[in-house]
Amino acid sequence: MEAYARSCFPLSIAASRWGPIARSSLPWKLLGTSPRPLAARALTTTTTPASIRHHHPNFTWDDVLRAAEAEHWPGELPGLQGYAHKVQKCNRGSGLLSDFLPFVIEGQVVGYIHPCIIDHLKKFPDAFSLEQNNNHGNSGDSYVTLHSSLRSPEDRTDAVGDTIKCLGESIVPGIRNELYPVTSAFGMPVFFSLERAAAPLFGIKAYGVHMNGYTEKEGKKFLWIGKRSNEKPTFPGMLDHLVAGGLVGGVQCSQMEGNHIQELHWASIEGIKLLHCLPYGITCKDNLLKECEEEAGIPRNIANVAIAAGAVSYMDIEGYRLKRDVLFCYDLKLPDDFIPNNQDGEVSSFKLIPVTQVANIIRRTEFFKPNCALVIIDFLFRHGLITPDDSGYLELLQSLRRGECT
């Protein structure tokens, strides 16, 4: 491919105007700070983040139940502090946002990129360029964009995909050959599609659906909890929701034929079959129905009664990776005799646990995939297990939407 023949010239710095980008929208303006010089911000090492290291948490369901059922637990934080700690784990490094440069497409900020990653992108001048305002020649006015010749979503997707392939696992670990849409906000046009594993390197907004599957027995609520497969590239072996997944397309659509989503388009790069997100995507509800069938074997007639229950959001900075995620929350009350059955090999087992004990697991342990804790805490608020009489109630409630809900 043409991209593989690109020579590694320095990234050109072109003079340009900000155009429709409001200067107040830049992160350092929001924070009331000025960015440190570019050289000072570069990382000296590029270690693989903990979330994508191929390790298997050393715990069993017996360990989970011990933490769930114990009357007291060593080191347990009082009140709501255990929940607050889990929220903070998804919102690290907020003061470091000024270390990143905006990633701009068609005048819209779609992400943020660390100088460490920009150094690698300099090798691909036919795909990326670094531009700055003539009137303010410091790094605080710089931003990353795609080459002006890349005008269509397809051309942009191909060019960025070639770049990701060239960078490889050493820079973009955990490549999944799945594409995420790049938009300025939910429901807005898709500028191009990006390899899912690279999303945190470009700081794009990512959207997902998470569903609390629960039952009621003798007036008590129980949650179905999954344990992720040890083969998962991210958070292997950790606890998870009954159903959860990234939102394909990130935009709403009505392009349906009966009850079936139209056939998705596929692109091929060097023989690898990649899901190419359609410009209109699919609805959140249809994405949820798909995940219900794949992850838990929930038939459509049951899954279809899942209730949309809001969203949680977070912004997490780990080294040169920036996650800006919005998770749409759903609740599904399941029949008492329902038994989940994973269909795609991503879940090793399931367990039905009283909600009060799930709350103990969240507060006491690190067994859950971090962002699942936020969705379950939100469930505890909505079902009355966390009440206004608990000290720190409003602070915890507000913290569940610490990221941009856009």
Tab-separated table of C-alpha atoms in Angstrom:
chain	number	residue	atom	x	y	z
A	1	MET	CA	0.000	0.000	0.000
A	2	GLU	CA	0.991	3.584	-0.649
A	3	ALA	CA	1.157	4.397	3.069
A	4	TYR	CA	3.875	1.800	3.663
A	5	ALA	CA	6.122	3.603	1.153
A	6	ARG	CA	5.875	6.919	2.970
A	7	SER	CA	9.238	8.266	3.997
A	8	CYS	CA	9.692	9.466	7.551
A	9	PHE	CA	10.096	13.222	7.095
A	10	PRO	CA	9.522	15.583	10.024
A	11	LEU	CA	5.955	16.631	10.527
A	12	SER	CA	5.335	19.877	8.659
A	13	ILE	CA	4.233	22.856	10.677
A	14	ALA	CA	1.749	24.825	8.613
A	15	ALA	CA	0.447	28.250	9.531
A	16	SER	CA	-3.311	28.334	9.871
A	17	ARG	CA	-6.214	30.067	11.572
A	18	TRP	CA	-8.267	28.474	14.307
A	19	GLY	CA	-11.389	29.117	12.281
A	20	PRO	CA	-14.457	27.825	14.135
A	21	ILE	CA	-12.397	26.395	16.999
A	22	ALA	CA	-12.982	28.613	20.002
A	23	ARG	CA	-9.758	29.301	21.857
A	24	SER	CA	-11.686	28.881	25.103
A	25	SER	CA	-12.351	25.257	24.111
A	26	LEU	CA	-8.717	24.296	24.525
A	27	PRO	CA	-7.915	22.277	27.633
A	28	TRP	CA	-5.393	24.696	29.093
A	29	LYS	CA	-7.905	27.510	28.783
A	30	LEU	CA	-10.507	25.416	30.582
A	31	LEU	CA	-8.050	24.691	33.346
A	32	GLY	CA	-6.781	28.263	33.539
A	33	THR	CA	-3.214	27.074	32.955
A	34	SER	CA	-0.648	27.291	30.208
A	35	PRO	CA	0.917	24.151	28.772
A	36	ARG	CA	4.493	23.372	29.646
A	37	PRO	CA	7.018	23.453	26.799
A	38	LEU	CA	6.601	20.553	24.399
A	39	ALA	CA	9.964	19.007	25.174
A	40	ALA	CA	9.292	19.044	28.891
A	41	ARG	CA	6.072	17.139	28.413
A	42	ALA	CA	7.429	14.183	26.451
A	43	LEU	CA	7.526	10.903	28.327
A	44	THR	CA	10.856	9.234	28.893
A	45	THR	CA	9.386	5.728	28.776
A	46	THR	CA	6.451	4.131	26.980
A	47	THR	CA	5.327	1.323	29.228
A	48	THR	CA	2.218	-0.675	28.473
A	49	PRO	CA	-0.680	0.501	30.666
A	50	ALA	CA	-1.945	-1.926	33.280
A	51	SER	CA	-5.347	-2.155	31.600
A	52	ILE	CA	-3.889	-3.867	28.542
A	53	ARG	CA	-1.163	-6.037	30.035
A	54	HIS	CA	-1.856	-9.697	29.479
A	55	HIS	CA	-2.133	-10.760	33.106
A	56	HIS	CA	-4.786	-12.874	34.792
A	57	PRO	CA	-6.126	-11.616	38.129
A	58	ASN	CA	-5.474	-14.228	40.759
A	59	PHE	CA	-8.947	-14.640	42.253
A	60	THR	CA	-11.781	-17.165	42.068
A	61	TRP	CA	-15.520	-17.018	42.657
A	62	ASP	CA	-14.820	-18.313	46.174
A	63	ASP	CA	-12.670	-15.228	46.790
A	64	VAL	CA	-15.422	-13.026	45.398
A	65	LEU	CA	-18.066	-14.566	47.658
A	66	ARG	CA	-15.845	-14.289	50.720
A	67	ALA	CA	-15.516	-10.541	50.159
A	68	ALA	CA	-19.237	-10.271	49.397
A	69	GLU	CA	-20.493	-12.130	52.456
A	70	ALA	CA	-18.021	-11.105	55.188
A	71	GLU	CA	-19.419	-8.956	57.979
A	72	HIS	CA	-16.167	-7.009	58.170
A	73	TRP	CA	-13.308	-6.680	55.694
A	74	PRO	CA	-9.677	-5.662	56.362
A	75	GLY	CA	-8.962	-2.126	55.204
A	76	GLU	CA	-12.584	-1.406	54.280
A	77	LEU	CA	-13.208	2.320	53.847
A	78	PRO	CA	-16.126	3.785	55.841
A	79	GLY	CA	-19.398	5.033	54.393
A	80	LEU	CA	-19.368	5.895	50.705
A	81	GLN	CA	-15.594	6.290	50.541
A	82	GLY	CA	-15.107	2.845	49.007
A	83	TYR	CA	-17.368	3.823	46.111
A	84	ALA	CA	-15.662	7.210	45.742
A	85	HIS	CA	-12.323	5.449	45.464
A	86	LYS	CA	-13.619	3.387	42.517
A	87	VAL	CA	-14.891	6.512	40.765
A	88	GLN	CA	-11.508	8.162	41.224
A	89	LYS	CA	-9.795	5.169	39.601
A	90	CYS	CA	-11.659	6.031	36.377
A	91	ASN	CA	-10.802	9.733	36.603
A	92	ARG	CA	-7.056	9.875	37.117
A	93	GLY	CA	-4.800	12.678	35.950
A	94	SER	CA	-7.364	15.434	35.306
A	95	GLY	CA	-4.686	18.038	35.988
A	96	LEU	CA	-2.589	16.640	33.131
A	97	LEU	CA	-5.046	17.465	30.345
A	98	SER	CA	-2.983	20.530	29.381
A	99	ASP	CA	-0.157	18.174	28.392
A	100	PHE	CA	-2.181	17.081	25.346
A	101	LEU	CA	-2.708	18.891	22.036
A	102	PRO	CA	-6.149	19.066	20.416
A	103	PHE	CA	-6.858	16.732	17.497
A	104	VAL	CA	-8.967	18.754	15.063
A	105	ILE	CA	-11.012	17.658	12.044
A	106	GLU	CA	-12.990	20.148	9.949
A	107	GLY	CA	-12.684	22.755	12.674
A	108	GLN	CA	-14.019	20.449	15.396
A	109	VAL	CA	-11.995	19.115	18.327
A	110	VAL	CA	-12.430	15.331	18.193
A	111	GLY	CA	-9.648	14.257	20.554
A	112	TYR	CA	-6.398	15.079	22.329
A	113	ILE	CA	-2.947	13.631	21.611
A	114	HIS	CA	0.125	13.514	23.833
A	115	PRO	CA	3.439	14.821	22.404
A	116	CYS	CA	4.898	11.336	22.915
A	117	ILE	CA	2.431	9.990	20.341
A	118	ILE	CA	2.860	13.030	18.099
A	119	ASP	CA	6.549	12.142	17.867
A	120	HIS	CA	5.515	8.849	16.246
A	121	LEU	CA	2.957	10.490	13.979
A	122	LYS	CA	5.702	12.733	12.579
A	123	LYS	CA	6.792	9.750	10.514
A	124	PHE	CA	3.566	9.946	8.496
A	125	PRO	CA	3.387	13.463	6.968
A	126	ASP	CA	0.950	12.282	4.281
A	127	ALA	CA	-1.546	11.472	7.039
A	128	PHE	CA	-0.933	13.955	9.866
A	129	SER	CA	0.196	17.543	10.235
A	130	LEU	CA	0.844	19.825	13.182
A	131	GLU	CA	-0.491	23.333	12.698
A	132	GLN	CA	-0.231	26.494	14.706
A	133	ASN	CA	-1.644	29.992	14.710
A	134	ASN	CA	0.660	32.586	13.142
A	135	ASN	CA	-0.383	35.216	15.650
A	136	HIS	CA	0.609	33.090	18.630
A	137	GLY	CA	3.651	31.041	17.760
A	138	ASN	CA	3.934	29.079	20.994
A	139	SER	CA	3.016	25.436	21.498
A	140	GLY	CA	-0.153	26.500	23.303
A	141	ASP	CA	-1.690	27.318	19.928
A	142	SER	CA	-0.667	24.081	18.204
A	143	TYR	CA	-3.035	21.322	17.217
A	144	VAL	CA	-2.900	18.083	15.257
A	145	THR	CA	-5.005	17.485	12.182
A	146	LEU	CA	-5.141	15.156	9.201
A	147	HIS	CA	-3.520	15.996	5.886
A	148	SER	CA	-5.666	18.344	3.813
A	149	SER	CA	-5.800	15.825	0.954
A	150	LEU	CA	-7.791	13.424	3.164
A	151	ARG	CA	-11.298	14.737	2.590
A	152	SER	CA	-13.587	11.714	2.811
A	153	PRO	CA	-14.211	9.468	5.866
A	154	GLU	CA	-13.017	6.482	3.824
A	155	ASP	CA	-9.707	8.128	2.848
A	156	ARG	CA	-9.114	9.233	6.427
A	157	THR	CA	-9.927	5.780	7.782
A	158	ASP	CA	-7.507	4.139	5.339
A	159	ALA	CA	-4.680	6.609	6.013
A	160	VAL	CA	-4.980	6.441	9.805
A	161	GLY	CA	-5.405	2.660	9.621
A	162	ASP	CA	-2.174	2.370	7.618
A	163	THR	CA	-0.440	4.468	10.272
A	164	ILE	CA	-1.713	2.285	13.109
A	165	LYS	CA	-0.580	-0.832	11.261
A	166	CYS	CA	2.896	0.637	10.769
A	167	LEU	CA	3.176	1.634	14.424
A	168	GLY	CA	2.204	-1.887	15.469
A	169	GLU	CA	1.744	-3.482	18.877
A	170	SER	CA	4.754	-1.762	20.429
A	171	ILE	CA	2.979	1.609	20.195
A	172	VAL	CA	-0.661	0.482	19.919
A	173	PRO	CA	-0.922	-2.621	22.116
A	174	GLY	CA	-4.014	-4.780	22.044
A	175	ILE	CA	-4.999	-4.156	18.410
A	176	ARG	CA	-8.429	-5.741	17.913
A	177	ASN	CA	-9.176	-5.008	14.250
A	178	GLU	CA	-12.350	-3.235	15.360
A	179	LEU	CA	-13.121	0.322	14.307
A	180	TYR	CA	-14.597	3.078	16.459
A	181	PRO	CA	-16.248	6.171	14.927
A	182	VAL	CA	-14.555	9.540	15.438
A	183	THR	CA	-17.058	12.325	16.107
A	184	SER	CA	-17.097	15.638	17.942
A	185	ALA	CA	-20.108	14.551	20.036
A	186	PHE	CA	-22.743	11.837	20.232
A	187	GLY	CA	-25.111	11.914	17.280
A	188	MET	CA	-22.802	14.116	15.186
A	189	PRO	CA	-21.331	13.144	11.788
A	190	VAL	CA	-18.541	10.556	11.712
A	191	PHE	CA	-15.296	12.065	10.391
A	192	PHE	CA	-13.540	8.695	10.083
A	193	SER	CA	-13.192	5.366	11.891
A	194	LEU	CA	-10.280	4.448	14.159
A	195	GLU	CA	-8.865	1.167	15.468
A	196	ARG	CA	-10.447	0.628	18.865
A	197	ALA	CA	-7.126	0.010	20.646
A	198	ALA	CA	-5.839	3.360	19.383
A	199	ALA	CA	-8.788	5.370	20.718
A	200	PRO	CA	-7.012	6.364	23.991
A	201	LEU	CA	-3.889	7.410	22.045
A	202	PHE	CA	-5.977	9.912	20.081
A	203	GLY	CA	-8.184	10.840	23.051
A	204	ILE	CA	-11.396	10.410	21.081
A	205	LYS	CA	-14.769	10.085	22.710
A	206	ALA	CA	-15.949	6.496	22.971
A	207	TYR	CA	-19.444	5.316	23.794
A	208	GLY	CA	-20.693	2.040	25.230
A	209	VAL	CA	-23.781	0.292	26.528
A	210	HIS	CA	-23.750	-1.443	29.940
A	211	MET	CA	-26.696	-3.417	31.242
A	212	ASN	CA	-27.520	-4.426	34.792
A	213	GLY	CA	-29.318	-7.763	34.524
A	214	TYR	CA	-31.197	-8.438	37.775
A	215	THR	CA	-33.914	-10.593	39.293
A	216	GLU	CA	-36.086	-10.255	42.407
A	217	LYS	CA	-36.667	-13.062	44.878
A	218	GLU	CA	-38.680	-12.637	48.070
A	219	GLY	CA	-38.401	-8.870	47.816
A	220	LYS	CA	-34.606	-8.866	47.367
A	221	LYS	CA	-32.710	-7.903	44.214
A	222	PHE	CA	-29.942	-10.049	42.727
A	223	LEU	CA	-27.483	-9.071	39.976
A	224	TRP	CA	-26.031	-11.413	37.378
A	225	ILE	CA	-22.253	-10.863	37.293
A	226	GLY	CA	-19.910	-12.165	34.593
A	227	LYS	CA	-16.240	-13.128	34.867
A	228	ARG	CA	-14.302	-12.114	31.768
A	229	SER	CA	-12.389	-14.700	29.777
A	230	ASN	CA	-8.673	-14.955	30.520
A	231	GLU	CA	-8.137	-14.539	26.772
A	232	LYS	CA	-9.609	-11.019	26.684
A	233	PRO	CA	-6.990	-8.441	25.595
A	234	THR	CA	-8.240	-5.988	28.233
A	235	PHE	CA	-8.935	-6.746	31.905
A	236	PRO	CA	-8.809	-10.544	31.473
A	237	GLY	CA	-10.413	-12.565	34.257
A	238	MET	CA	-12.040	-9.593	35.970
A	239	LEU	CA	-15.686	-9.211	36.958
A	240	ASP	CA	-18.039	-7.522	34.518
A	241	HIS	CA	-21.662	-6.735	33.801
A	242	LEU	CA	-23.984	-9.363	32.428
A	243	VAL	CA	-23.919	-7.418	29.151
A	244	ALA	CA	-21.642	-4.586	28.018
A	245	GLY	CA	-20.012	-3.459	24.812
A	246	GLY	CA	-18.671	-0.586	22.762
A	247	LEU	CA	-21.286	1.294	20.779
A	248	VAL	CA	-20.818	0.638	17.075
A	249	GLY	CA	-21.173	3.856	15.100
A	250	GLY	CA	-21.679	6.177	18.077
A	251	VAL	CA	-24.575	7.784	16.194
A	252	GLN	CA	-28.247	7.052	15.919
A	253	CYS	CA	-29.941	5.723	12.802
A	254	SER	CA	-33.204	4.378	11.495
A	255	GLN	CA	-31.798	2.360	8.600
A	256	MET	CA	-33.561	-0.864	9.493
A	257	GLU	CA	-35.171	-3.647	7.507
A	258	GLY	CA	-37.888	-5.139	9.685
A	259	ASN	CA	-36.210	-6.164	12.944
A	260	HIS	CA	-32.799	-6.699	11.375
A	261	ILE	CA	-29.922	-4.272	11.043
A	262	GLN	CA	-28.744	-3.837	7.465
A	263	GLU	CA	-25.590	-5.749	6.592
A	264	LEU	CA	-22.491	-3.989	7.884
A	265	HIS	CA	-19.777	-2.978	5.449
A	266	TRP	CA	-16.362	-4.556	5.704
A	267	ALA	CA	-13.003	-3.175	4.681
A	268	SER	CA	-9.876	-5.237	4.158
A	269	ILE	CA	-6.357	-4.114	4.992
A	270	GLU	CA	-3.597	-6.534	4.061
A	271	GLY	CA	-6.015	-9.442	4.213
A	272	ILE	CA	-7.370	-8.555	7.665
A	273	LYS	CA	-11.140	-8.239	7.753
A	274	LEU	CA	-12.192	-5.125	9.622
A	275	LEU	CA	-15.624	-4.004	10.695
A	276	HIS	CA	-16.179	-0.647	9.027
A	277	CYS	CA	-18.644	1.377	11.079
A	278	LEU	CA	-21.403	2.673	8.875
A	279	PRO	CA	-21.808	6.474	8.802
A	280	TYR	CA	-25.171	6.186	10.535
A	281	GLY	CA	-24.165	3.448	12.985
A	282	ILE	CA	-26.900	1.596	14.839
A	283	THR	CA	-29.093	2.668	17.710
A	284	CYS	CA	-28.030	2.158	21.309
A	285	LYS	CA	-30.948	-0.212	21.838
A	286	ASP	CA	-30.104	-2.352	18.817
A	287	ASN	CA	-26.469	-2.485	19.886
A	288	LEU	CA	-27.662	-3.642	23.316
A	289	LEU	CA	-29.859	-6.358	21.789
A	290	LYS	CA	-26.886	-7.613	19.792
A	291	GLU	CA	-24.676	-7.712	22.900
A	292	CYS	CA	-27.426	-9.423	24.937
A	293	GLU	CA	-27.495	-12.298	22.487
A	294	GLU	CA	-23.716	-12.588	22.073
A	295	GLU	CA	-22.643	-12.207	25.689
A	296	ALA	CA	-25.454	-13.814	27.679
A	297	GLY	CA	-27.723	-15.647	25.236
A	298	ILE	CA	-30.666	-13.399	26.122
A	299	PRO	CA	-33.402	-13.785	23.490
A	300	ARG	CA	-34.639	-10.648	21.794
A	301	ASN	CA	-38.160	-10.847	23.267
A	302	ILE	CA	-36.670	-10.626	26.782
A	303	ALA	CA	-33.847	-8.180	26.016
A	304	ASN	CA	-36.248	-5.823	24.270
A	305	VAL	CA	-37.808	-4.756	27.587
A	306	ALA	CA	-34.492	-3.402	28.936
A	307	ILE	CA	-35.017	0.114	30.281
A	308	ALA	CA	-32.675	2.996	29.448
A	309	ALA	CA	-31.526	4.470	32.771
A	310	GLY	CA	-29.206	7.355	31.932
A	311	ALA	CA	-25.434	7.497	31.480
A	312	VAL	CA	-22.159	7.766	33.384
A	313	SER	CA	-18.991	9.395	32.069
A	314	TYR	CA	-15.348	9.698	32.992
A	315	MET	CA	-12.021	11.061	31.805
A	316	ASP	CA	-8.932	9.036	32.646
A	317	ILE	CA	-5.308	9.903	31.847
A	318	GLU	CA	-2.655	7.227	32.188
A	319	GLY	CA	0.688	8.331	30.782
A	320	TYR	CA	0.064	9.259	27.158
A	321	ARG	CA	-3.375	7.605	27.002
A	322	LEU	CA	-6.586	9.618	27.426
A	323	LYS	CA	-9.949	7.890	27.788
A	324	ARG	CA	-13.083	10.029	27.404
A	325	ASP	CA	-15.922	7.552	27.715
A	326	VAL	CA	-19.688	7.794	28.030
A	327	LEU	CA	-21.530	4.621	29.087
A	328	PHE	CA	-25.275	4.388	28.481
A	329	CYS	CA	-26.868	2.454	31.341
A	330	TYR	CA	-29.707	-0.029	31.003
A	331	ASP	CA	-31.610	-2.159	33.517
A	332	LEU	CA	-33.227	-5.472	32.601
A	333	LYS	CA	-35.378	-7.405	35.050
A	334	LEU	CA	-34.940	-11.062	34.100
A	335	PRO	CA	-37.203	-14.059	34.733
A	336	ASP	CA	-36.338	-15.974	37.902
A	337	ASP	CA	-35.470	-19.092	35.934
A	338	PHE	CA	-33.211	-17.359	33.395
A	339	ILE	CA	-29.634	-18.708	33.168
A	340	PRO	CA	-27.156	-16.712	31.027
A	341	ASN	CA	-25.159	-18.559	28.388
A	342	ASN	CA	-22.220	-16.796	26.745
A	343	GLN	CA	-22.070	-17.163	22.955
A	344	ASP	CA	-18.885	-15.358	21.906
A	345	GLY	CA	-16.262	-16.808	24.261
A	346	GLU	CA	-15.619	-13.492	26.018
A	347	VAL	CA	-17.122	-14.540	29.376
A	348	SER	CA	-15.897	-17.579	31.270
A	349	SER	CA	-18.755	-17.862	33.806
A	350	PHE	CA	-21.658	-16.100	35.511
A	351	LYS	CA	-22.849	-15.837	39.102
A	352	LEU	CA	-26.122	-14.518	40.573
A	353	ILE	CA	-25.292	-12.416	43.648
A	354	PRO	CA	-27.486	-10.331	45.991
A	355	VAL	CA	-27.186	-6.635	45.134
A	356	THR	CA	-26.146	-5.790	48.691
A	357	GLN	CA	-23.254	-8.218	48.346
A	358	VAL	CA	-22.292	-6.840	44.928
A	359	ALA	CA	-22.052	-3.473	46.679
A	360	ASN	CA	-19.612	-5.035	49.157
A	361	ILE	CA	-17.464	-6.359	46.299
A	362	ILE	CA	-17.336	-2.896	44.726
A	363	ARG	CA	-16.367	-1.187	47.980
A	364	ARG	CA	-13.937	-3.809	49.278
A	365	THR	CA	-12.055	-5.220	46.304
A	366	GLU	CA	-10.485	-4.539	42.914
A	367	PHE	CA	-12.233	-7.513	41.305
A	368	PHE	CA	-14.460	-5.510	38.937
A	369	LYS	CA	-13.362	-3.969	35.659
A	370	PRO	CA	-13.054	-0.312	36.790
A	371	ASN	CA	-15.741	1.315	34.642
A	372	CYS	CA	-18.286	-1.378	35.587
A	373	ALA	CA	-18.105	-0.085	39.151
A	374	LEU	CA	-19.457	3.292	38.029
A	375	VAL	CA	-22.489	1.737	36.326
A	376	ILE	CA	-23.251	-0.469	39.338
A	377	ILE	CA	-22.887	2.471	41.736
A	378	ASP	CA	-25.389	4.339	39.548
A	379	PHE	CA	-27.707	1.302	39.847
A	380	LEU	CA	-27.360	1.427	43.653
A	381	PHE	CA	-28.462	5.077	43.640
A	382	ARG	CA	-31.480	4.413	41.438
A	383	HIS	CA	-32.608	1.373	43.444
A	384	GLY	CA	-32.291	3.025	46.835
A	385	LEU	CA	-29.238	1.229	48.204
A	386	ILE	CA	-27.403	4.553	48.433
A	387	THR	CA	-29.604	7.238	50.002
A	388	PRO	CA	-29.427	10.981	50.798
A	389	ASP	CA	-28.861	10.045	54.450
A	390	ASP	CA	-25.426	8.691	53.508
A	391	SER	CA	-22.656	11.248	54.053
A	392	GLY	CA	-21.177	12.333	50.718
A	393	TYR	CA	-24.306	11.368	48.763
A	394	LEU	CA	-24.422	14.374	46.409
A	395	GLU	CA	-20.670	14.446	45.837
A	396	LEU	CA	-20.654	10.773	44.834
A	397	LEU	CA	-23.724	11.212	42.620
A	398	GLN	CA	-22.144	14.134	40.783
A	399	SER	CA	-18.836	12.284	40.339
A	400	LEU	CA	-20.475	9.585	38.201
A	401	ARG	CA	-20.627	12.115	35.350
A	402	ARG	CA	-17.240	13.706	35.742
A	403	GLY	CA	-16.431	13.335	32.041
A	404	GLU	CA	-18.105	15.239	29.225
A	405	CYS	CA	-21.615	13.854	28.593
A	406	THR	CA	-21.679	14.998	24.978
